Coordinates of N, CA, C and O in Angstrom, one line a residue:
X27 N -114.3 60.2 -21.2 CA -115.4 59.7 -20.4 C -116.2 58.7 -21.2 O -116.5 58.9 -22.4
X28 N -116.6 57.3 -20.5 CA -117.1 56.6 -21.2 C -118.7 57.1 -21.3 O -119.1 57.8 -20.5
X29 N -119.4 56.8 -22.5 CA -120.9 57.1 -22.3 C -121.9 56.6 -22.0 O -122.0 55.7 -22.8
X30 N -122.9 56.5 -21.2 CA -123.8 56.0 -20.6 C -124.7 55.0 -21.6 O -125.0 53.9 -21.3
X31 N -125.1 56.0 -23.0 CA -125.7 55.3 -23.9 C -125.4 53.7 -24.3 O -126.0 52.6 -24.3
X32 N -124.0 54.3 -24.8 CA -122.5 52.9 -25.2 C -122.8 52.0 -24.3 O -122.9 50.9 -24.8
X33 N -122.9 52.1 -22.6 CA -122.8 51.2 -22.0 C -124.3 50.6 -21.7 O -124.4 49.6 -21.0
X34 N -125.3 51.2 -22.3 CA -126.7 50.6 -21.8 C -126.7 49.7 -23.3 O -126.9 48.5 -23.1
X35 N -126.6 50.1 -24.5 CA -126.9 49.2 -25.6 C -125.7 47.9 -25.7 O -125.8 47.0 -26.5
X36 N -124.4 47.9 -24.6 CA -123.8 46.6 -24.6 C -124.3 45.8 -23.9 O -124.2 44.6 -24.1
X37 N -125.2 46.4 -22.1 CA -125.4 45.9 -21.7 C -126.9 45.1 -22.5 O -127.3 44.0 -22.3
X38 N -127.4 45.8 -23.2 CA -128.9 45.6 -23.1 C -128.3 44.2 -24.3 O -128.8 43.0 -24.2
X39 N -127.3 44.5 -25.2 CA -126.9 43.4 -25.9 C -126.6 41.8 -25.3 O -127.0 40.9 -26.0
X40 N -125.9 41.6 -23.9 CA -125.2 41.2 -23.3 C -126.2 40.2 -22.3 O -126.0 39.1 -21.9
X41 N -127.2 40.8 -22.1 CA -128.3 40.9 -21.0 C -129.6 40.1 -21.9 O -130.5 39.5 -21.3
X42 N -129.6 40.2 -23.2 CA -130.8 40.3 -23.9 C -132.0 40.6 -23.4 O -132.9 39.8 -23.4
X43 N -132.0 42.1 -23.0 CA -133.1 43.1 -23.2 C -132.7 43.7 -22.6 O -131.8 43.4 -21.8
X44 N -133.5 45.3 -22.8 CA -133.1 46.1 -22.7 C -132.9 46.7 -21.6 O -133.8 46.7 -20.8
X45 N -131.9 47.5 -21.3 CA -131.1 48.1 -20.0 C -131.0 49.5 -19.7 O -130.3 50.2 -20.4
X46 N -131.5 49.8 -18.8 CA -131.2 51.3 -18.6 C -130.0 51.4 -17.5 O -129.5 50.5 -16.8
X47 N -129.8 52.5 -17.7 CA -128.6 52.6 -16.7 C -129.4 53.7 -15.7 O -129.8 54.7 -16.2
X48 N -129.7 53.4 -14.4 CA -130.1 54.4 -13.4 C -129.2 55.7 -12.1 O -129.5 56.7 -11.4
X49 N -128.1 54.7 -12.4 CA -127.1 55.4 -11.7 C -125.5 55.4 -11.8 O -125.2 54.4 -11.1
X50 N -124.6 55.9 -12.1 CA -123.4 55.9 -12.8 C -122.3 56.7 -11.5 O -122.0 57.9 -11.4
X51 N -121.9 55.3 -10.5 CA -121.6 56.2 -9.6 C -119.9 55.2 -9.8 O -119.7 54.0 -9.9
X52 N -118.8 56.7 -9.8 CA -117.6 56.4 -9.8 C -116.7 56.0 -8.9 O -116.1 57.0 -8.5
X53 N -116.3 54.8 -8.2 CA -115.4 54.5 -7.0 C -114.0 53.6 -7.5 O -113.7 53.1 -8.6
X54 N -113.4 53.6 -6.4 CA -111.7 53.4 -7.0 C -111.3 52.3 -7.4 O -111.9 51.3 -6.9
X55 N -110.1 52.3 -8.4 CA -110.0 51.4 -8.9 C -108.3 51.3 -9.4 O -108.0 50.5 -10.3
X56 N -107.3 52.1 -8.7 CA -106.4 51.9 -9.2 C -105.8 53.1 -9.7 O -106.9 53.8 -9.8
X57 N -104.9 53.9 -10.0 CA -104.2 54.8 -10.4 C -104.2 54.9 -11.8 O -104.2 56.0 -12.2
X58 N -104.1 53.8 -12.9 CA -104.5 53.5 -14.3 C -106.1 54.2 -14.8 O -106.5 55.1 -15.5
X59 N -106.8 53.2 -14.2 CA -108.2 53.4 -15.0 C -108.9 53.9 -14.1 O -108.6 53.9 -12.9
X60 N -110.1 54.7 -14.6 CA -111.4 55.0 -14.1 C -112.5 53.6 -14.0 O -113.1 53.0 -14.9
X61 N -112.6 53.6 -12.6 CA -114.1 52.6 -12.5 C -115.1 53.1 -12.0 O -115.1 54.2 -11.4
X62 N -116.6 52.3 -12.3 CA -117.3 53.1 -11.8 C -118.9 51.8 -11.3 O -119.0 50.7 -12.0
X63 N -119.7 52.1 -10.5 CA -120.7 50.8 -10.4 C -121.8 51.6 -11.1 O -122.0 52.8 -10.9
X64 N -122.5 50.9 -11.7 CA -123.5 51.1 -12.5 C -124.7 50.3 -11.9 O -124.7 49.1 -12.0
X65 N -125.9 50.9 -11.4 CA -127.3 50.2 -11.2 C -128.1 50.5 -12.1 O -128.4 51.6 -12.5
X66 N -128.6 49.1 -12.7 CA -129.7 49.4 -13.4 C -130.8 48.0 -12.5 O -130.5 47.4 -11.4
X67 N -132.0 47.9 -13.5 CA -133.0 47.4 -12.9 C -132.8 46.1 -13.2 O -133.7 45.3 -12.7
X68 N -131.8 45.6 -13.7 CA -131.6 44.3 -13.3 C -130.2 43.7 -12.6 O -129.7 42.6 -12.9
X69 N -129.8 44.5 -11.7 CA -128.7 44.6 -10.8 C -127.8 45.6 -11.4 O -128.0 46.3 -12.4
X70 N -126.2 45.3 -10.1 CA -125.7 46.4 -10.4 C -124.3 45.9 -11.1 O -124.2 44.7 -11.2
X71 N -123.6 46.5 -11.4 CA -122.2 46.0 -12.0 C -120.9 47.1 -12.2 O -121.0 48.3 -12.5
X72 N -119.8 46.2 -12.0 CA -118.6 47.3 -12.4 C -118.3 47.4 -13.8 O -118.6 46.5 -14.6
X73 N -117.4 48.6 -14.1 CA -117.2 49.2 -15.3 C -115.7 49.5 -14.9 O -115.5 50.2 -13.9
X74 N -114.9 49.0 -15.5 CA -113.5 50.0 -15.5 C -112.9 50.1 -17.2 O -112.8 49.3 -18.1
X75 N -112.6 51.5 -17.1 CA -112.1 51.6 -18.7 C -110.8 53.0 -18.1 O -110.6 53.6 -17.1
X76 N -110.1 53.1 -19.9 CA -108.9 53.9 -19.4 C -109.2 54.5 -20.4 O -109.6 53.6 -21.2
X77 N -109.4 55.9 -21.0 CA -108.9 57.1 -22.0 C -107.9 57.2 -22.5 O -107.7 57.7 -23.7
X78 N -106.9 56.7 -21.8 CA -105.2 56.7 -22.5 C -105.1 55.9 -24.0 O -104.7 56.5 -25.0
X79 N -105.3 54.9 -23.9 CA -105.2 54.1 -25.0 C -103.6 53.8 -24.9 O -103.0 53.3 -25.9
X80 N -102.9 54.0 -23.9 CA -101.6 53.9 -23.6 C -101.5 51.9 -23.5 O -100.5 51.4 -24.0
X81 N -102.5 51.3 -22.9 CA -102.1 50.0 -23.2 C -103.6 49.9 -23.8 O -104.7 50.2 -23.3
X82 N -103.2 49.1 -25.0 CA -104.6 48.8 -25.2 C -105.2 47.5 -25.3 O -106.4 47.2 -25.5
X83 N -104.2 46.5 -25.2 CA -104.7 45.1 -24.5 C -104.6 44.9 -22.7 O -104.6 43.8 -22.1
X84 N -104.6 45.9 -22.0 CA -104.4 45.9 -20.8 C -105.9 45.0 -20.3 O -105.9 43.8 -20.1
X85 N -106.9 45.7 -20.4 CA -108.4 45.0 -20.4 C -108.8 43.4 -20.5 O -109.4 42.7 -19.8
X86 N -107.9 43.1 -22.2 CA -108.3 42.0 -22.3 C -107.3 41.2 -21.4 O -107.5 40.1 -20.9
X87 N -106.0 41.9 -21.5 CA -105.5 40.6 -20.5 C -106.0 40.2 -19.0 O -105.7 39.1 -18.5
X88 N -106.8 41.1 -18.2 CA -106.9 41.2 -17.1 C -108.4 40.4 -17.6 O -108.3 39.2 -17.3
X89 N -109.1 40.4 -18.0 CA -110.7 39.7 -18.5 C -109.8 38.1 -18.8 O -110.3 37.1 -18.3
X90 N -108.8 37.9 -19.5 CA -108.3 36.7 -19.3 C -108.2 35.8 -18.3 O -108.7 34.6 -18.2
X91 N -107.1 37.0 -17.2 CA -106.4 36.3 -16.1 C -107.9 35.9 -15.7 O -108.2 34.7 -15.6
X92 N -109.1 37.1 -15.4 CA -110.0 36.5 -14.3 C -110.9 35.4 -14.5 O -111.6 34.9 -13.7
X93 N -110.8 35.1 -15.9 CA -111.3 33.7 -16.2 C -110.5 32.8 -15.7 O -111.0 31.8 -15.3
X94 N -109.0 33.0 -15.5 CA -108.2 31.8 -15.4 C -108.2 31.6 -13.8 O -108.0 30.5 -13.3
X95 N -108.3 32.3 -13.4 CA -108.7 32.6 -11.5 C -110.2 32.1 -11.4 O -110.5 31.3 -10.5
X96 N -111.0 32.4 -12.3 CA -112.1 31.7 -12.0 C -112.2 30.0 -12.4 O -112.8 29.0 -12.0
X97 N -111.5 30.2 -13.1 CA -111.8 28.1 -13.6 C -111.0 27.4 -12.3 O -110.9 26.1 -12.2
X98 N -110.6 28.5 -11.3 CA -109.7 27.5 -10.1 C -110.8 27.2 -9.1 O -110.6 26.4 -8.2
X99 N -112.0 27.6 -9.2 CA -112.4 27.3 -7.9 C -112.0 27.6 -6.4 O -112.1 26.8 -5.4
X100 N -111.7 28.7 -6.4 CA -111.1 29.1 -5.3 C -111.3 30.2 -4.4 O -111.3 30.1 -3.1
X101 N -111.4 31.5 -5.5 CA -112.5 32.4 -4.9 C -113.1 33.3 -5.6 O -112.7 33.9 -6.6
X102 N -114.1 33.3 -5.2 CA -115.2 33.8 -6.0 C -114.6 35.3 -6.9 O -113.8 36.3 -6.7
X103 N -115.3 34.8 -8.0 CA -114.3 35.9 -9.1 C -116.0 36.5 -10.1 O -117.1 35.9 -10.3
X104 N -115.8 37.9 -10.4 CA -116.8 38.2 -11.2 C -117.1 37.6 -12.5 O -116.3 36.7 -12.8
X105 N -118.0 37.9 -13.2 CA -117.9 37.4 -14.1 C -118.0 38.4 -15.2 O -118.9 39.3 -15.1
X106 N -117.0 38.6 -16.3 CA -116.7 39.4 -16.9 C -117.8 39.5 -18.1 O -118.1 38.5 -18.7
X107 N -118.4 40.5 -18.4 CA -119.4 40.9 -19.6 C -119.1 41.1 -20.8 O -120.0 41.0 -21.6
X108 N -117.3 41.5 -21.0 CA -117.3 41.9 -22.0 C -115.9 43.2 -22.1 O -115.5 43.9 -21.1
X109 N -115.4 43.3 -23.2 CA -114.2 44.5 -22.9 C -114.1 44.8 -24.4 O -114.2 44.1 -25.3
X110 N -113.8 46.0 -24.4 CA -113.1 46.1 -26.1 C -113.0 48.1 -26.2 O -112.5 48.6 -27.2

């Protein structure tokens, strides 16, 4: 399980200032990883991470591709915060 703390001090890093996390609610995401949306007080955002450690560049390639999908202009793509 990822921890709430972990994810409020990258956010608060990421965000420059500081971030609470107010709600940590889990919805689907694939048979691989656990995702989950996170609200805090300055919007809300997805989280997906995996426990396995079975692929461990899987994250960054996929934070790759959605850059490379986003430089097309074509459809709206998130913007990624960060992975590791």
């Amino acid at each position: 399980m990822i921890l709430p703390r972990a994810l409020e001090k990258h956010l608060s890093d990421v965000l420059g200032g500081k971030a609470s996390i107010l709600e940590m609610k889990p919805v689907g995401g694939g048979c691989i990883n656990e995702c989950a949306k996170l609200t805090t007080p300055a919007g809300c955002y997805f989280i997906k991470w995996n426990n396995r450690w079975q692929y461990p560049g899987m994250l960054a390639a996929e934070a790759s591709g959605l850059k490379l999908l986003k430089n097309t202009n074509t459809i709206r793509i998130p913007a990624v915060l960060g992975h590791g």
